[in-house]
Amino acid sequence: MSSEQTQTKWAQFIPLVTVFFFWGFVAASNDILIPVFKKAFDLSQFQSQLVSFAFYIAYTVGALIYNGISVVIGQDIVNKLGYKNSLALGLVISAVGTLLFYPAANLGSFPLMLSGLFIVALGFSLQQTVANPLAIALGPIKTGSQRLTLAGGINNFGTTIGPLIVSYAIFGSITAASDSVSIESVKIPYLILGVAFIAVAIFLKMSSLPDRPTLVEASADDAKSIKGSALRYPQLVLGMIAIFVYVGVEVSTASNLPAYMEKDLGFAIKDIAPYVSLYWASMMIGRWTGAVEAFTDNVSTQKILRFIAPYLAFAIFLGVNAIFHHDLAPFYVYGLIILVLIVADMASKGNPARMLLIFSGIGILATLIGMFTSGMVSVYAFTSVGLFCSTLWPCIFTLAVSGLGKHTSQGSSFLIMMIMGGGIISLLQGYISDFVGIQHSYIVGVLCFAYLAFYAIRVAGILRSQGINFDQKISGGH
């Protein structure tokens, strides 16, 4: 490892995380669009979940398109274009998607709205393919997963403020807000978003980001046989299912929450945004907690930061909601729930398999409490699922690619393809809710967490049989 790789390249990492912010901003804003579209287009709960389906299935379609183009041209398309050009192209594709909101709103067309979201996410698919390994590459490999967790924390800053800003843009100021829904109110926010995508594309193009960073790639001899080679590793195959159900439970918990609060608890649509924001802020709280090792190697300092980081993230959530003049009183009690996260994080001792098992178990408990209680207790239980989903992406990702060696980058692309679980499982829960009710449809989330707990136990044994022990080698596999 060269001397320049002994610390994180913050001057390059900071511009990169702007795209992580946008992924979160748009994804969480979908949770506000779902009840708006449901009312404006008179949709069933199942039909309303097509918003999540169209958005997340685009990740899989995008991965297939990009891999197909790479096969046709005989070269990896990202390597051919360069990393900065690929990021810029992904942002331009997303900007094109936002333009569709204007004619879609004028025509009152739900399918055209879905098409716009699909194209936005298609651009995100290319951005994700580039930005995840780039975040790991901008510094020492031993803190690569922590940088990815930190980038995820920036992503969740976007998810925290996205629902608030989009809700404000659609429903107006707090004093003037009403329950009336005009589909044309989505035009301006998404046009502004499109302009922002273009501005960031130019910004990244002019930044000091490396165009061709040093990454672990498959050898040239494997280029012809890339199909199926990584799938020989059971940790990856089981991990692909784990990513599918993880993104599924993360997204479906949030996307069905507005309907539950409106239909079962009597909330007005305009008053739901702070709770959607709290769910995604919970992801930020957990990820900031899990990212402390990216800043210091000092164990004593890490222990202190593990208490400071989550409450700093929680303070940001409270501050943003104060700016929007939301009543903060219902949220203070959530500070006690954060203690459960901190204890669980310390109990994991940095082992991704142990963390996955502990957090999945608590996720099951939180979801069951949400299903079988009522009122604000159930709301806090469902929003706390975000706390226990927060660090599962880097846990699963690390476990799934450990031991893959030269097939690591190919395995990573397979994992990103499984983000489609966010759309499919949201659709499944929406379908089930039309029969058993929204609250009891969260049994889907319980089953997702149950698989993640199984994977945590199974993959630990698989990796041990391959000589990989995370209690001895926390930084990753071979």
XYZ file of C-alpha atoms in Angstrom:
478
model
C 0.000 0.000 0.000
C 1.373 3.389 -0.937
C 1.868 6.086 1.665
C -0.928 8.183 0.216
C -3.343 5.368 0.988
C -2.683 5.395 4.745
C -5.504 7.870 5.414
C -8.856 8.808 3.945
C -8.646 11.284 1.063
C -11.230 13.668 2.476
C -10.792 16.262 -0.315
C -12.033 13.612 -2.766
C -14.434 11.759 -0.462
C -16.481 14.856 0.450
C -17.475 15.714 -3.169
C -18.329 12.047 -3.762
C -20.859 11.846 -0.933
C -23.070 14.451 -2.626
C -24.486 11.640 -4.789
C -25.141 9.526 -1.674
C -27.154 12.480 -0.350
C -29.333 12.610 -3.476
C -30.063 8.865 -3.430
C -31.444 9.256 0.069
C -33.303 12.490 -0.625
C -35.254 11.019 -3.545
C -35.824 7.542 -2.069
C -37.346 8.893 1.143
C -39.361 11.519 -0.752
C -41.106 8.626 -2.501
C -42.754 7.861 0.853
C -44.465 11.264 0.640
C -45.409 10.772 -3.022
C -47.094 7.427 -2.244
C -50.019 8.865 -0.186
C -50.231 11.883 -2.526
C -50.521 9.676 -5.621
C -52.859 7.291 -3.794
C -55.326 10.098 -3.095
C -54.897 11.980 -6.375
C -55.209 8.880 -8.588
C -57.613 6.941 -6.295
C -55.275 3.953 -5.930
C -55.413 0.872 -3.709
C -52.572 0.336 -1.238
C -51.155 -2.312 -3.594
C -51.267 0.085 -6.566
C -49.667 2.880 -4.527
C -46.668 0.640 -3.839
C -45.940 0.640 -7.578
C -44.058 3.860 -6.760
C -41.494 1.854 -4.768
C -41.578 -0.969 -7.305
C -40.850 1.299 -10.286
C -38.046 3.031 -8.398
C -36.210 -0.009 -7.044
C -36.680 -2.363 -9.995
C -34.785 0.247 -12.038
C -31.617 -0.664 -10.130
C -31.816 -4.204 -11.489
C -32.746 -3.109 -14.996
C -29.906 -0.579 -14.923
C -27.388 -3.199 -13.814
C -28.529 -5.531 -16.611
C -28.279 -2.750 -19.209
C -24.813 -1.668 -18.107
C -23.548 -5.269 -17.955
C -25.095 -5.954 -21.375
C -23.395 -2.924 -22.908
C -20.094 -4.026 -21.341
C -20.424 -7.444 -22.980
C -21.264 -5.907 -26.376
C -18.308 -3.514 -26.355
C -16.000 -6.134 -24.803
C -14.984 -3.825 -21.962
C -16.407 -2.705 -18.630
C -18.353 0.455 -19.485
C -17.317 2.257 -16.293
C -13.646 1.530 -16.945
C -14.068 2.761 -20.524
C -15.831 6.016 -19.608
C -13.903 6.647 -16.394
C -15.389 7.039 -12.937
C -16.058 10.783 -13.068
C -17.691 10.574 -16.513
C -19.833 7.621 -15.375
C -21.018 9.540 -12.293
C -21.844 12.568 -14.456
C -23.711 10.380 -16.978
C -25.728 8.792 -14.177
C -26.722 12.233 -12.870
C -27.776 13.389 -16.353
C -29.940 10.266 -16.767
C -31.592 11.035 -13.419
C -32.144 14.651 -14.497
C -33.985 13.437 -17.619
C -36.297 11.437 -15.341
C -37.236 14.520 -13.338
C -38.272 16.310 -16.546
C -41.045 13.744 -17.060
C -42.809 14.980 -13.929
C -43.858 18.139 -15.762
C -45.892 16.522 -18.588
C -47.017 13.761 -16.202
C -48.537 16.330 -13.854
C -50.144 18.289 -16.693
C -51.687 15.110 -18.124
C -52.543 13.619 -14.718
C -50.774 10.429 -15.763
C -49.758 7.972 -13.041
C -47.852 5.715 -15.517
C -45.823 8.711 -16.728
C -45.036 9.630 -13.106
C -43.791 6.077 -12.558
C -41.719 6.331 -15.740
C -40.059 9.482 -14.414
C -39.164 7.790 -11.126
C -37.911 4.737 -13.022
C -35.509 6.846 -15.120
C -34.302 8.759 -12.044
C -33.432 5.441 -10.380
C -31.891 4.133 -13.611
C -29.348 6.931 -13.282
C -28.911 6.093 -9.601
C -28.059 2.507 -10.573
C -25.033 3.683 -12.565
C -24.074 6.118 -9.806
C -24.248 3.329 -7.191
C -22.114 1.016 -9.329
C -19.403 3.698 -9.413
C -19.678 5.400 -6.025
C -19.710 2.406 -3.650
C -16.314 0.948 -4.665
C -14.944 4.496 -5.096
C -15.814 5.337 -1.475
C -13.881 2.245 -0.368
C -10.916 3.116 -2.618
C -10.412 6.647 -1.245
C -8.266 5.531 1.680
C -6.920 2.489 3.524
C -8.784 -0.778 2.936
C -9.087 -1.482 6.668
C -11.469 1.473 7.066
C -13.209 0.980 3.701
C -16.410 -0.393 5.224
C -16.485 2.481 7.740
C -16.216 4.990 4.869
C -19.123 3.225 3.182
C -21.060 3.433 6.456
C -20.199 7.144 6.740
C -21.346 7.718 3.155
C -24.535 5.908 4.138
C -24.908 8.367 7.009
C -24.774 11.252 4.520
C -27.304 9.334 2.422
C -29.589 9.286 5.429
C -29.175 13.012 6.018
C -30.843 13.235 2.599
C -33.545 10.770 3.670
C -34.161 12.837 6.813
C -34.750 16.178 5.110
C -36.177 14.860 1.810
C -39.682 14.041 3.114
C -39.851 17.379 4.964
C -38.829 19.495 1.966
C -41.025 17.622 -0.532
C -43.985 17.711 1.877
C -43.448 21.447 2.369
C -43.233 21.966 -1.405
C -46.451 20.007 -2.022
C -48.596 21.116 0.913
C -47.195 24.604 1.527
C -46.252 26.271 4.798
C -47.389 24.855 8.110
C -49.837 27.693 8.666
C -51.326 27.363 5.203
C -51.123 23.583 4.889
C -54.202 21.607 4.016
C -55.178 18.067 3.095
C -55.998 19.026 -0.486
C -53.810 17.253 -3.008
C -52.977 18.708 -6.409
C -50.814 16.464 -8.543
C -49.422 19.552 -10.287
C -47.715 20.540 -7.028
C -44.965 17.972 -7.676
C -43.765 19.679 -10.876
C -41.601 22.449 -9.469
C -39.837 20.409 -6.729
C -38.707 17.792 -9.242
C -37.662 20.333 -11.858
C -35.474 21.975 -9.195
C -34.116 18.530 -8.360
C -33.242 18.006 -12.027
C -31.294 21.276 -12.083
C -29.463 20.152 -8.945
C -28.517 16.845 -10.620
C -26.954 18.741 -13.545
C -25.136 21.127 -11.190
C -23.649 18.226 -9.210
C -22.644 16.447 -12.436
C -20.621 19.542 -13.423
C -19.233 19.860 -9.896
C -18.014 16.237 -9.809
C -16.592 16.484 -13.310
C -14.457 19.427 -12.154
C -13.530 17.853 -8.797
C -10.280 16.052 -7.879
C -11.969 12.640 -7.835
C -9.781 10.001 -9.516
C -11.054 8.898 -12.916
C -9.496 5.465 -12.632
C -8.844 4.621 -8.961
C -6.882 1.571 -7.849
C -9.469 -1.170 -7.318
C -9.464 -4.943 -7.047
C -10.651 -6.131 -10.449
C -11.035 -9.536 -12.058
C -8.035 -10.474 -14.192
C -8.151 -10.156 -17.977
C -8.197 -13.964 -18.251
C -11.564 -14.009 -16.491
C -13.223 -11.413 -18.745
C -14.689 -14.070 -21.026
C -15.888 -16.281 -18.182
C -17.296 -13.574 -15.942
C -20.797 -15.060 -16.121
C -21.501 -17.175 -13.066
C -17.959 -17.299 -11.682
C -18.680 -15.427 -8.436
C -21.844 -17.460 -7.917
C -19.747 -20.455 -6.851
C -19.342 -18.837 -3.432
C -22.228 -19.662 -1.041
C -21.609 -16.530 1.045
C -22.369 -14.439 -2.059
C -25.450 -16.371 -3.218
C -27.009 -16.314 0.249
C -25.845 -12.702 0.577
C -27.689 -11.713 -2.594
C -30.915 -12.944 -0.998
C -29.938 -11.090 2.178
C -29.493 -7.796 0.301
C -32.846 -8.407 -1.438
C -34.760 -8.876 1.835
C -32.749 -6.204 3.707
C -33.552 -3.459 1.195
C -37.076 -4.877 1.108
C -37.728 -4.516 4.832
C -35.971 -1.136 4.955
C -38.106 0.333 2.169
C -41.439 -1.423 2.812
C -41.449 -0.440 6.501
C -41.252 3.233 5.540
C -43.404 3.156 2.400
C -46.360 1.528 4.189
C -46.043 3.702 7.306
C -47.939 6.748 5.901
C -50.960 4.596 4.975
C -50.956 2.969 8.427
C -50.803 6.340 10.195
C -53.486 7.860 7.974
C -55.936 4.949 7.823
C -55.495 3.282 11.222
C -54.417 6.190 13.421
C -56.235 9.087 11.741
C -53.238 11.273 10.873
C -53.588 13.867 8.118
C -51.249 13.247 5.176
C -49.504 16.591 5.727
C -48.673 15.638 9.348
C -46.992 12.316 8.528
C -43.769 13.711 7.031
C -41.949 14.197 10.403
C -42.435 10.516 11.219
C -41.205 9.376 7.812
C -38.273 11.718 8.430
C -37.723 10.096 11.869
C -37.576 6.643 10.285
C -34.874 7.694 7.840
C -33.131 9.762 10.523
C -32.950 6.523 12.509
C -30.899 5.084 9.650
C -28.608 8.109 9.895
C -28.339 7.735 13.683
C -27.274 4.098 13.369
C -24.839 4.698 10.527
C -23.124 7.613 12.234
C -22.669 5.336 15.232
C -21.184 2.599 13.051
C -18.817 4.975 11.238
C -16.777 6.208 14.218
C -13.839 3.910 13.369
C -13.297 5.852 10.119
C -12.215 8.861 12.195
C -9.912 7.404 14.855
C -8.040 4.236 15.838
C -8.117 5.152 19.533
C -10.407 2.681 21.323
C -11.235 5.050 24.197
C -12.166 7.825 21.753
C -14.300 5.375 19.774
C -16.267 4.503 22.935
C -16.987 8.175 23.568
C -17.951 8.818 19.949
C -20.349 5.864 20.024
C -22.467 7.894 22.452
C -21.899 11.311 20.883
C -22.480 10.363 17.212
C -26.048 8.962 17.524
C -27.290 11.862 19.633
C -25.628 14.387 17.318
C -27.532 12.794 14.412
C -30.729 12.868 16.501
C -30.107 16.555 17.262
C -29.864 17.235 13.521
C -33.251 15.551 13.036
C -34.768 17.713 15.800
C -33.128 20.839 14.414
C -34.406 20.286 10.876
C -37.945 19.666 12.165
C -37.713 22.785 14.336
C -36.891 24.779 11.196
C -40.103 23.465 9.643
C -42.012 24.425 12.827
C -43.000 20.857 13.691
C -43.930 20.021 17.273
C -40.862 18.290 18.744
C -42.520 17.046 21.955
C -43.528 13.631 20.503
C -39.915 12.856 19.576
C -37.963 13.395 22.803
C -38.845 9.932 24.158
C -37.093 8.469 21.109
C -33.793 9.337 22.781
C -34.334 6.373 25.119
C -34.824 3.972 22.203
C -31.466 5.111 20.790
C -29.826 3.637 23.908
C -30.917 0.184 22.704
C -29.011 0.815 19.463
C -25.857 1.870 21.335
C -25.921 -1.226 23.578
C -26.516 -3.486 20.565
C -23.645 -1.828 18.683
C -21.251 -2.380 21.583
C -22.405 -6.001 21.981
C -21.477 -6.731 18.355
C -17.796 -5.905 19.062
C -17.217 -4.969 15.427
C -18.028 -8.458 14.097
C -20.373 -8.005 11.084
C -21.972 -11.460 11.470
C -22.682 -10.862 15.167
C -24.015 -7.369 14.440
C -26.282 -8.742 11.709
C -27.662 -11.371 14.097
C -28.224 -8.987 17.019
C -29.752 -6.195 14.931
C -32.006 -8.608 13.014
C -33.267 -10.074 16.294
C -34.092 -6.626 17.667
C -35.657 -5.746 14.287
C -38.029 -8.705 14.663
C -38.937 -7.560 18.196
C -39.541 -3.949 17.103
C -41.739 -5.018 14.177
C -43.805 -7.360 16.372
C -44.323 -4.574 18.920
C -45.508 -2.326 16.075
C -47.916 -5.020 14.872
C -49.522 -5.797 18.231
C -49.680 -2.428 19.971
C -51.555 0.732 19.017
C -51.189 4.485 18.857
C -47.813 6.153 19.206
C -46.191 3.037 20.699
C -46.689 1.250 17.375
C -45.417 4.279 15.440
C -42.230 4.457 17.523
C -41.766 0.701 17.117
C -42.037 0.876 13.324
C -39.764 3.932 13.078
C -37.178 2.219 15.305
C -36.836 -0.458 12.632
C -34.701 2.163 10.895
C -32.230 2.063 13.796
C -31.754 -1.664 13.432
C -31.599 -1.642 9.625
C -28.993 1.104 9.679
C -25.744 -0.873 9.593
C -26.993 -4.043 7.910
C -25.987 -3.015 4.368
C -22.226 -2.837 5.142
C -22.513 -5.984 7.308
C -24.125 -8.034 4.532
C -21.928 -6.509 1.836
C -18.729 -7.281 3.756
C -19.767 -10.851 4.596
C -20.999 -11.607 1.067
C -17.804 -10.555 -0.749
C -15.329 -11.869 1.831
C -13.139 -14.578 0.327
C -14.117 -13.825 -3.283
C -10.642 -12.541 -4.150
C -10.456 -11.610 -7.847
C -14.228 -12.076 -8.162
C -14.973 -9.371 -5.550
C -15.971 -6.619 -8.002
C -18.253 -8.982 -9.931
C -19.853 -10.123 -6.691
C -20.436 -6.484 -5.740
C -22.349 -5.861 -8.970
C -24.587 -8.878 -8.254
C -25.348 -7.475 -4.792
C -26.270 -4.026 -6.143
C -28.607 -5.740 -8.609
C -30.591 -7.142 -5.648
C -31.641 -3.642 -4.529
C -34.806 -4.490 -6.490
C -36.027 -6.113 -3.252
C -37.067 -2.644 -2.115
C -39.710 -2.518 -4.830
C -40.842 -6.146 -4.856
C -41.241 -6.556 -1.095
C -43.001 -3.176 -0.789
C -45.407 -4.355 -3.479
C -45.883 -7.678 -1.663
C -46.628 -5.976 1.641
C -49.048 -3.589 -0.086
C -50.820 -6.572 -1.654
C -51.066 -8.441 1.657
C -52.308 -5.318 3.431
C -55.396 -5.256 1.186
C -56.406 -8.562 2.855
C -55.144 -8.420 6.461
C -54.812 -4.677 7.041
C -51.706 -2.526 6.941
C -50.600 -3.102 10.538
C -50.610 -6.898 10.290
C -49.018 -6.802 6.820
C -45.753 -6.026 8.629
C -45.417 -9.790 9.106
C -43.507 -9.473 5.814
C -40.849 -7.465 7.657
C -40.621 -10.086 10.413
C -39.935 -12.786 7.803
C -37.260 -10.611 6.164
C -35.445 -10.135 9.472
C -35.764 -13.870 10.190
C -33.864 -14.645 6.982
C -31.188 -12.084 7.880
C -30.717 -13.766 11.270
C -30.395 -17.127 9.508
C -27.823 -15.663 7.093
C -25.803 -14.227 9.976
C -25.508 -17.677 11.564
C -24.984 -19.582 8.313
C -22.406 -17.255 6.746
C -20.259 -17.218 9.887
C -19.855 -21.000 9.546
C -19.210 -20.773 5.793
C -16.472 -18.164 6.239
C -14.858 -20.029 9.134
C -14.598 -23.094 6.890
C -12.723 -20.874 4.403
C -10.328 -19.627 7.085
C -11.998 -16.232 7.570
C -12.690 -15.245 11.189
C -13.955 -11.706 11.784
C -13.114 -11.854 15.483
C -9.483 -12.064 14.388
C -9.672 -10.081 11.141
C -12.301 -7.364 11.497
C -11.242 -5.506 8.350
C -12.609 -8.150 6.023
C -11.901 -11.345 4.148
C -9.123 -12.325 1.768
